[in-house]
PDB file of C-alpha atoms in Angstrom:
ATOM      1  CA  VAL A   1     100.309  99.178 114.377  1.00  0.00           C
ATOM      2  CA  GLN A   2     103.988  98.789 113.610  1.00  0.00           C
ATOM      3  CA  LEU A   3     106.196  97.068 111.062  1.00  0.00           C
ATOM      4  CA  VAL A   4     109.803  96.585 112.131  1.00  0.00           C
ATOM      5  CA  GLN A   5     112.278  95.413 109.528  1.00  0.00           C
ATOM      6  CA  SER A   6     115.558  93.596 109.940  1.00  0.00           C
ATOM      7  CA  GLY A   7     118.853  95.437 109.877  1.00  0.00           C
ATOM      8  CA  ALA A   8     121.135  96.435 107.022  1.00  0.00           C
ATOM      9  CA  GLU A   9     122.899  93.704 105.104  1.00  0.00           C
ATOM     10  CA  VAL A  10     126.126  93.628 103.119  1.00  0.00           C
ATOM     11  CA  LYS A  11     126.418  90.684 100.758  1.00  0.00           C
ATOM     12  CA  LYS A  12     128.517  89.498  97.840  1.00  0.00           C
ATOM     13  CA  PRO A  13     127.111  88.755  94.389  1.00  0.00           C
ATOM     14  CA  GLY A  14     125.762  85.229  94.210  1.00  0.00           C
ATOM     15  CA  GLU A  15     124.977  84.998  97.916  1.00  0.00           C
ATOM     16  CA  SER A  16     121.510  84.350  99.291  1.00  0.00           C
ATOM     17  CA  LEU A  17     119.590  86.604 101.650  1.00  0.00           C
ATOM     18  CA  LYS A  18     116.336  86.695 103.584  1.00  0.00           C
ATOM     19  CA  ILE A  19     115.091  89.948 105.130  1.00  0.00           C
ATOM     20  CA  SER A  20     112.207  90.238 107.529  1.00  0.00           C
ATOM     21  CA  CYS A  21     109.310  92.475 108.472  1.00  0.00           C
ATOM     22  CA  LYS A  22     107.792  91.878 111.914  1.00  0.00           C
ATOM     23  CA  ALA A  23     104.251  93.109 112.467  1.00  0.00           C
ATOM     24  CA  SER A  24     102.653  94.107 115.732  1.00  0.00           C
ATOM     25  CA  GLY A  25      99.515  95.808 116.947  1.00  0.00           C
ATOM     26  CA  TYR A  26      97.059  94.122 114.591  1.00  0.00           C
ATOM     27  CA  SER A  27      95.922  90.722 113.308  1.00  0.00           C
ATOM     28  CA  PHE A  28      98.828  89.715 111.063  1.00  0.00           C
ATOM     29  CA  THR A  29      96.802  87.163 109.126  1.00  0.00           C
ATOM     30  CA  SER A  30      94.063  89.614 108.165  1.00  0.00           C
ATOM     31  CA  TYR A  31      96.112  92.101 106.159  1.00  0.00           C
ATOM     32  CA  TRP A  32      98.394  91.901 103.146  1.00  0.00           C
ATOM     33  CA  ILE A  33     102.073  92.841 103.372  1.00  0.00           C
ATOM     34  CA  GLY A  34     103.548  94.565 100.339  1.00  0.00           C
ATOM     35  CA  TRP A  35     107.207  95.077  99.426  1.00  0.00           C
ATOM     36  CA  VAL A  36     108.690  98.106  97.692  1.00  0.00           C
ATOM     37  CA  ARG A  37     112.209  98.693  96.395  1.00  0.00           C
ATOM     38  CA  GLN A  38     114.030 102.014  96.368  1.00  0.00           C
ATOM     39  CA  VAL A  39     117.426 102.220  94.734  1.00  0.00           C
ATOM     40  CA  PRO A  40     119.397 104.948  96.563  1.00  0.00           C
ATOM     41  CA  GLY A  41     118.523 108.318  95.121  1.00  0.00           C
ATOM     42  CA  LYS A  42     115.764 106.843  92.946  1.00  0.00           C
ATOM     43  CA  GLY A  43     112.022 106.280  93.106  1.00  0.00           C
ATOM     44  CA  LEU A  44     109.772 103.600  94.559  1.00  0.00           C
ATOM     45  CA  GLU A  45     109.086 100.328  92.739  1.00  0.00           C
ATOM     46  CA  TRP A  46     106.290  97.952  93.739  1.00  0.00           C
ATOM     47  CA  MET A  47     107.594  94.409  94.005  1.00  0.00           C
ATOM     48  CA  GLY A  48     104.746  92.267  95.243  1.00  0.00           C
ATOM     49  CA  LEU A  49     102.639  91.323  98.214  1.00  0.00           C
ATOM     50  CA  ILE A  50     101.640  88.395 100.362  1.00  0.00           C
ATOM     51  CA  TYR A  51      98.549  87.568 102.397  1.00  0.00           C
ATOM     52  CA  PRO A  52      99.845  85.819 105.516  1.00  0.00           C
ATOM     53  CA  GLY A  53      96.439  84.282 106.181  1.00  0.00           C
ATOM     54  CA  ASP A  54      96.877  81.803 103.315  1.00  0.00           C
ATOM     55  CA  SER A  55     100.280  82.768 101.839  1.00  0.00           C
ATOM     56  CA  ASN A  56      98.623  83.973  98.654  1.00  0.00           C
ATOM     57  CA  THR A  57     101.195  86.027  96.741  1.00  0.00           C
ATOM     58  CA  ARG A  58     101.166  88.452  93.863  1.00  0.00           C
ATOM     59  CA  TYR A  59     104.324  89.673  92.149  1.00  0.00           C
ATOM     60  CA  SER A  60     105.153  92.532  89.846  1.00  0.00           C
ATOM     61  CA  PRO A  61     106.197  91.106  86.464  1.00  0.00           C
ATOM     62  CA  SER A  62     109.492  92.945  86.955  1.00  0.00           C
ATOM     63  CA  PHE A  63     110.280  90.970  90.088  1.00  0.00           C
ATOM     64  CA  GLN A  64     108.572  87.633  89.410  1.00  0.00           C
ATOM     65  CA  GLY A  65     111.192  84.931  89.743  1.00  0.00           C
ATOM     66  CA  GLN A  66     113.747  87.324  91.224  1.00  0.00           C
ATOM     67  CA  VAL A  67     112.512  87.216  94.828  1.00  0.00           C
ATOM     68  CA  THR A  68     110.297  84.990  96.935  1.00  0.00           C
ATOM     69  CA  LEU A  69     107.825  86.258  99.502  1.00  0.00           C
ATOM     70  CA  SER A  70     106.813  84.206 102.512  1.00  0.00           C
ATOM     71  CA  ALA A  71     105.312  84.637 105.968  1.00  0.00           C
ATOM     72  CA  ASP A  72     105.405  82.910 109.337  1.00  0.00           C
ATOM     73  CA  LYS A  73     102.077  83.372 111.073  1.00  0.00           C
ATOM     74  CA  SER A  74     103.402  82.036 114.380  1.00  0.00           C
ATOM     75  CA  ILE A  75     105.719  85.013 114.789  1.00  0.00           C
ATOM     76  CA  SER A  76     103.820  87.611 112.718  1.00  0.00           C
ATOM     77  CA  THR A  77     106.723  88.059 110.351  1.00  0.00           C
ATOM     78  CA  ALA A  78     106.895  88.425 106.583  1.00  0.00           C
ATOM     79  CA  TYR A  79     110.013  87.688 104.568  1.00  0.00           C
ATOM     80  CA  MET A  80     111.554  88.421 101.218  1.00  0.00           C
ATOM     81  CA  GLN A  81     114.392  86.275  99.989  1.00  0.00           C
ATOM     82  CA  TRP A  82     116.900  86.065  97.190  1.00  0.00           C
ATOM     83  CA  THR A  83     118.790  82.929  96.174  1.00  0.00           C
ATOM     84  CA  SER A  84     121.518  84.666  94.187  1.00  0.00           C
ATOM     85  CA  LEU A  85     122.033  88.374  94.723  1.00  0.00           C
ATOM     86  CA  LYS A  86     123.273  90.744  92.043  1.00  0.00           C
ATOM     87  CA  ALA A  87     124.876  94.156  92.411  1.00  0.00           C
ATOM     88  CA  SER A  88     121.718  95.631  90.924  1.00  0.00           C
ATOM     89  CA  ASP A  89     119.772  94.384  93.970  1.00  0.00           C
ATOM     90  CA  THR A  90     121.465  97.092  96.041  1.00  0.00           C
ATOM     91  CA  ALA A  91     118.577  99.130  97.399  1.00  0.00           C
ATOM     92  CA  ILE A  92     116.408  99.933 100.378  1.00  0.00           C
ATOM     93  CA  TYR A  93     113.518  97.514 100.728  1.00  0.00           C
ATOM     94  CA  TYR A  94     110.337  98.568 102.494  1.00  0.00           C
ATOM     95  CA  CYS A  95     107.450  96.458 103.713  1.00  0.00           C
ATOM     96  CA  ALA A  96     104.028  98.033 104.116  1.00  0.00           C
ATOM     97  CA  ARG A  97     100.593  96.867 105.226  1.00  0.00           C
ATOM     98  CA  ARG A  98      97.596  96.723 102.941  1.00  0.00           C
ATOM     99  CA  GLU A  99      94.067  96.271 104.237  1.00  0.00           C
ATOM    100  CA  VAL A 100      92.001  93.671 102.365  1.00  0.00           C
ATOM    101  CA  GLY A 101      90.231  95.448  99.535  1.00  0.00           C
ATOM    102  CA  ALA A 102      92.307  98.603  99.964  1.00  0.00           C
ATOM    103  CA  THR A 103      94.429 100.095  97.226  1.00  0.00           C
ATOM    104  CA  TRP A 104      96.932 101.891  99.436  1.00  0.00           C
ATOM    105  CA  PHE A 105      99.718 100.877 101.803  1.00  0.00           C
ATOM    106  CA  ASP A 106      99.884 102.096 105.389  1.00  0.00           C
ATOM    107  CA  PRO A 107     101.907 101.998 107.546  1.00  0.00           C
ATOM    108  CA  TRP A 108     105.378 101.291 106.210  1.00  0.00           C
ATOM    109  CA  GLY A 109     108.362  99.678 107.873  1.00  0.00           C
ATOM    110  CA  GLN A 110     111.540 101.661 108.371  1.00  0.00           C
ATOM    111  CA  GLY A 111     113.279  99.942 105.461  1.00  0.00           C
ATOM    112  CA  THR A 112     116.185  97.519 105.120  1.00  0.00           C
ATOM    113  CA  LEU A 113     119.273  98.591 103.184  1.00  0.00           C
ATOM    114  CA  VAL A 114     120.761  95.756 101.183  1.00  0.00           C
ATOM    115  CA  THR A 115     124.201  96.334  99.706  1.00  0.00           C
ATOM    116  CA  VAL A 116     125.566  93.823  97.216  1.00  0.00           C
ATOM    117  CA  SER A 117     129.215  94.347  96.394  1.00  0.00           C
ATOM    118  CA  SER A 118     132.224  92.221  95.670  1.00  0.00           C
TER     119      SER A 118
ATOM    120  CA  GLN B   1     103.934  98.333  83.548  1.00  0.00           C
ATOM    121  CA  SER B   2     105.589 101.718  83.039  1.00  0.00           C
ATOM    122  CA  ALA B   3     106.047 104.081  85.940  1.00  0.00           C
ATOM    123  CA  LEU B   4     103.598 106.944  86.286  1.00  0.00           C
ATOM    124  CA  THR B   5     104.956 110.301  85.127  1.00  0.00           C
ATOM    125  CA  GLN B   6     105.659 112.990  87.708  1.00  0.00           C
ATOM    126  CA  PRO B   7     107.620 116.227  87.318  1.00  0.00           C
ATOM    127  CA  ALA B   8     111.086 115.842  88.802  1.00  0.00           C
ATOM    128  CA  SER B   9     110.852 118.965  90.899  1.00  0.00           C
ATOM    129  CA  VAL B  10     108.450 121.661  92.019  1.00  0.00           C
ATOM    130  CA  SER B  11     109.067 124.632  94.271  1.00  0.00           C
ATOM    131  CA  GLY B  12     106.978 127.150  96.132  1.00  0.00           C
ATOM    132  CA  SER B  13     107.185 129.784  98.819  1.00  0.00           C
ATOM    133  CA  PRO B  14     105.721 129.439 102.306  1.00  0.00           C
ATOM    134  CA  GLY B  15     102.009 130.125 102.320  1.00  0.00           C
ATOM    135  CA  GLN B  16     101.579 129.418  98.616  1.00  0.00           C
ATOM    136  CA  SER B  17      99.605 126.566  97.085  1.00  0.00           C
ATOM    137  CA  ILE B  18     101.271 124.123  94.756  1.00  0.00           C
ATOM    138  CA  THR B  19      99.985 121.233  92.683  1.00  0.00           C
ATOM    139  CA  LEU B  20     101.887 118.081  91.835  1.00  0.00           C
ATOM    140  CA  SER B  21     100.797 116.055  88.830  1.00  0.00           C
ATOM    141  CA  CYS B  22     100.872 112.325  88.140  1.00  0.00           C
ATOM    142  CA  THR B  23     100.085 111.040  84.652  1.00  0.00           C
ATOM    143  CA  GLY B  24      99.311 107.465  83.792  1.00  0.00           C
ATOM    144  CA  THR B  25      97.129 105.605  81.337  1.00  0.00           C
ATOM    145  CA  SER B  26      93.635 104.199  81.103  1.00  0.00           C
ATOM    146  CA  SER B  27      95.054 100.957  82.550  1.00  0.00           C
ATOM    147  CA  ASP B  28      95.915 102.601  85.832  1.00  0.00           C
ATOM    148  CA  VAL B  29      95.191 106.211  86.838  1.00  0.00           C
ATOM    149  CA  GLY B  30      92.478 106.785  84.256  1.00  0.00           C
ATOM    150  CA  GLY B  31      90.778 103.446  84.676  1.00  0.00           C
ATOM    151  CA  TYR B  32      90.390 103.416  88.445  1.00  0.00           C
ATOM    152  CA  GLY B  33      89.707 105.763  91.320  1.00  0.00           C
ATOM    153  CA  TYR B  34      92.591 104.192  93.184  1.00  0.00           C
ATOM    154  CA  VAL B  35      95.393 106.747  93.267  1.00  0.00           C
ATOM    155  CA  SER B  36      97.355 107.275  96.449  1.00  0.00           C
ATOM    156  CA  TRP B  37     100.079 109.751  97.365  1.00  0.00           C
ATOM    157  CA  TYR B  38     103.057 109.263  99.675  1.00  0.00           C
ATOM    158  CA  GLN B  39     105.367 111.781 101.285  1.00  0.00           C
ATOM    159  CA  GLN B  40     108.977 110.798 101.916  1.00  0.00           C
ATOM    160  CA  HIS B  41     111.406 112.900 103.898  1.00  0.00           C
ATOM    161  CA  PRO B  42     115.140 112.197 103.468  1.00  0.00           C
ATOM    162  CA  ASN B  43     116.189 108.856 104.949  1.00  0.00           C
ATOM    163  CA  LYS B  44     112.651 108.142 106.125  1.00  0.00           C
ATOM    164  CA  ALA B  45     109.997 105.684 105.104  1.00  0.00           C
ATOM    165  CA  PRO B  46     107.149 106.867 102.873  1.00  0.00           C
ATOM    166  CA  LYS B  47     104.004 108.120 104.592  1.00  0.00           C
ATOM    167  CA  LEU B  48     100.497 107.835 103.175  1.00  0.00           C
ATOM    168  CA  MET B  49      98.982 111.276 102.532  1.00  0.00           C
ATOM    169  CA  ILE B  50      96.031 110.615 100.186  1.00  0.00           C
ATOM    170  CA  PHE B  51      94.224 107.439  99.126  1.00  0.00           C
ATOM    171  CA  ASP B  52      91.471 106.658  96.645  1.00  0.00           C
ATOM    172  CA  VAL B  53      92.263 109.918  94.808  1.00  0.00           C
ATOM    173  CA  THR B  54      90.708 112.313  97.335  1.00  0.00           C
ATOM    174  CA  LYS B  55      90.607 110.729 100.801  1.00  0.00           C
ATOM    175  CA  ARG B  56      92.868 111.812 103.643  1.00  0.00           C
ATOM    176  CA  PRO B  57      93.983 109.403 106.373  1.00  0.00           C
ATOM    177  CA  SER B  58      93.363 110.415 109.946  1.00  0.00           C
ATOM    178  CA  GLY B  59      96.110 112.724 111.130  1.00  0.00           C
ATOM    179  CA  VAL B  60      97.039 114.156 107.736  1.00  0.00           C
ATOM    180  CA  SER B  61      96.604 117.909 107.478  1.00  0.00           C
ATOM    181  CA  ASN B  62      93.651 119.182 105.473  1.00  0.00           C
ATOM    182  CA  ARG B  63      96.131 121.339 103.583  1.00  0.00           C
ATOM    183  CA  PHE B  64      96.678 118.232 101.452  1.00  0.00           C
ATOM    184  CA  SER B  65      94.034 117.386  98.868  1.00  0.00           C
ATOM    185  CA  GLY B  66      93.807 115.138  95.836  1.00  0.00           C
ATOM    186  CA  SER B  67      91.929 115.110  92.563  1.00  0.00           C
ATOM    187  CA  LYS B  68      91.890 113.376  89.210  1.00  0.00           C
ATOM    188  CA  SER B  69      90.956 114.219  85.649  1.00  0.00           C
ATOM    189  CA  GLY B  70      91.256 111.576  82.979  1.00  0.00           C
ATOM    190  CA  ASN B  71      94.659 109.923  83.165  1.00  0.00           C
ATOM    191  CA  THR B  72      96.170 112.599  85.421  1.00  0.00           C
ATOM    192  CA  ALA B  73      95.939 112.759  89.191  1.00  0.00           C
ATOM    193  CA  SER B  74      96.980 115.765  91.229  1.00  0.00           C
ATOM    194  CA  LEU B  75      98.064 116.502  94.775  1.00  0.00           C
ATOM    195  CA  THR B  76      97.538 120.052  95.987  1.00  0.00           C
ATOM    196  CA  ILE B  77      99.251 121.416  99.063  1.00  0.00           C
ATOM    197  CA  SER B  78      97.864 124.696 100.311  1.00  0.00           C
ATOM    198  CA  GLY B  79      99.497 127.057 102.800  1.00  0.00           C
ATOM    199  CA  LEU B  80     102.911 125.586 102.026  1.00  0.00           C
ATOM    200  CA  GLN B  81     105.113 125.071 105.081  1.00  0.00           C
ATOM    201  CA  ALA B  82     108.802 124.319 105.461  1.00  0.00           C
ATOM    202  CA  GLU B  83     107.983 120.846 106.806  1.00  0.00           C
ATOM    203  CA  ASP B  84     106.259 119.991 103.507  1.00  0.00           C
ATOM    204  CA  GLU B  85     109.639 119.906 101.768  1.00  0.00           C
ATOM    205  CA  ALA B  86     110.016 116.249 100.774  1.00  0.00           C
ATOM    206  CA  ASP B  87     109.707 113.824  97.896  1.00  0.00           C
ATOM    207  CA  TYR B  88     106.165 112.942  96.844  1.00  0.00           C
ATOM    208  CA  TYR B  89     105.200 109.753  95.058  1.00  0.00           C
ATOM    209  CA  CYS B  90     101.904 108.881  93.443  1.00  0.00           C
ATOM    210  CA  SER B  91     100.750 105.296  93.085  1.00  0.00           C
ATOM    211  CA  SER B  92      97.916 103.617  91.252  1.00  0.00           C
ATOM    212  CA  TYR B  93      96.275 100.225  91.273  1.00  0.00           C
ATOM    213  CA  THR B  94      96.417  98.749  87.773  1.00  0.00           C
ATOM    214  CA  ALA B  95      94.412  96.580  85.411  1.00  0.00           C
ATOM    215  CA  ASN B  96      96.885  93.756  86.079  1.00  0.00           C
ATOM    216  CA  SER B  97      95.939  93.738  89.778  1.00  0.00           C
ATOM    217  CA  THR B  98      99.336  95.184  90.622  1.00  0.00           C
ATOM    218  CA  TRP B  99     100.513  98.615  91.695  1.00  0.00           C
ATOM    219  CA  VAL B 100     102.691 101.171  89.960  1.00  0.00           C
ATOM    220  CA  PHE B 101     104.473 104.203  91.397  1.00  0.00           C
ATOM    221  CA  GLY B 102     105.463 107.473  89.832  1.00  0.00           C
ATOM    222  CA  GLY B 103     109.081 108.539  89.582  1.00  0.00           C
ATOM    223  CA  GLY B 104     108.600 111.042  92.377  1.00  0.00           C
ATOM    224  CA  THR B 105     108.595 114.832  92.659  1.00  0.00           C
ATOM    225  CA  LYS B 106     111.025 116.719  94.869  1.00  0.00           C
ATOM    226  CA  LEU B 107     109.190 119.600  96.512  1.00  0.00           C
ATOM    227  CA  THR B 108     111.366 122.512  97.591  1.00  0.00           C
ATOM    228  CA  VAL B 109     109.986 125.191  99.896  1.00  0.00           C
ATOM    229  CA  LEU B 110     111.875 128.376  99.053  1.00  0.00           C
TER     230      LEU B 110
END
């Protein structure tokens, strides 16, 4: 089981961005994918999750409307996208798998560093 | 949903046992038996160490154990080793069907 995330990004405020999380080694449509933010030097923040089987999503109130989660079953890849980045979006973003009915996340991707700076 | 409360730092000597705490509310830690703990080494992804308060994933050392009393969950590491030095985060499922993390505890092995 492996989650491999896309590479680091450097963007300007106001730009859009879509980062990816490619799953392998298991049935992609049978597990949830969660997303977690970590501002450099700070703690973990749960952002939301998506069930690729039917694209059902659940967002943290803190991130609802700020990001959009999606998935492409044909290539076993989950995505998180922004339409207008802010400097405060600078962080490492992790994806992680959640078994149906489970309350934990395992394994995690290696993380994608997003830097937003003018 | 406010973050769970964890001490910023804890330290211990090799061979000792230490306990990390994680305090929430009746809407998360206290209301459910769904606390998990993650270990994060510098510049690495988090790793699941404990789930459902007390359960250990396959491959995790039995030196790691979890417990809960009321609104506070705890992670105990016995026989402390240098490789245990890392940040530790607790997490809980919540009444809103979301998840919340603690602020993290930096464990230093002296």
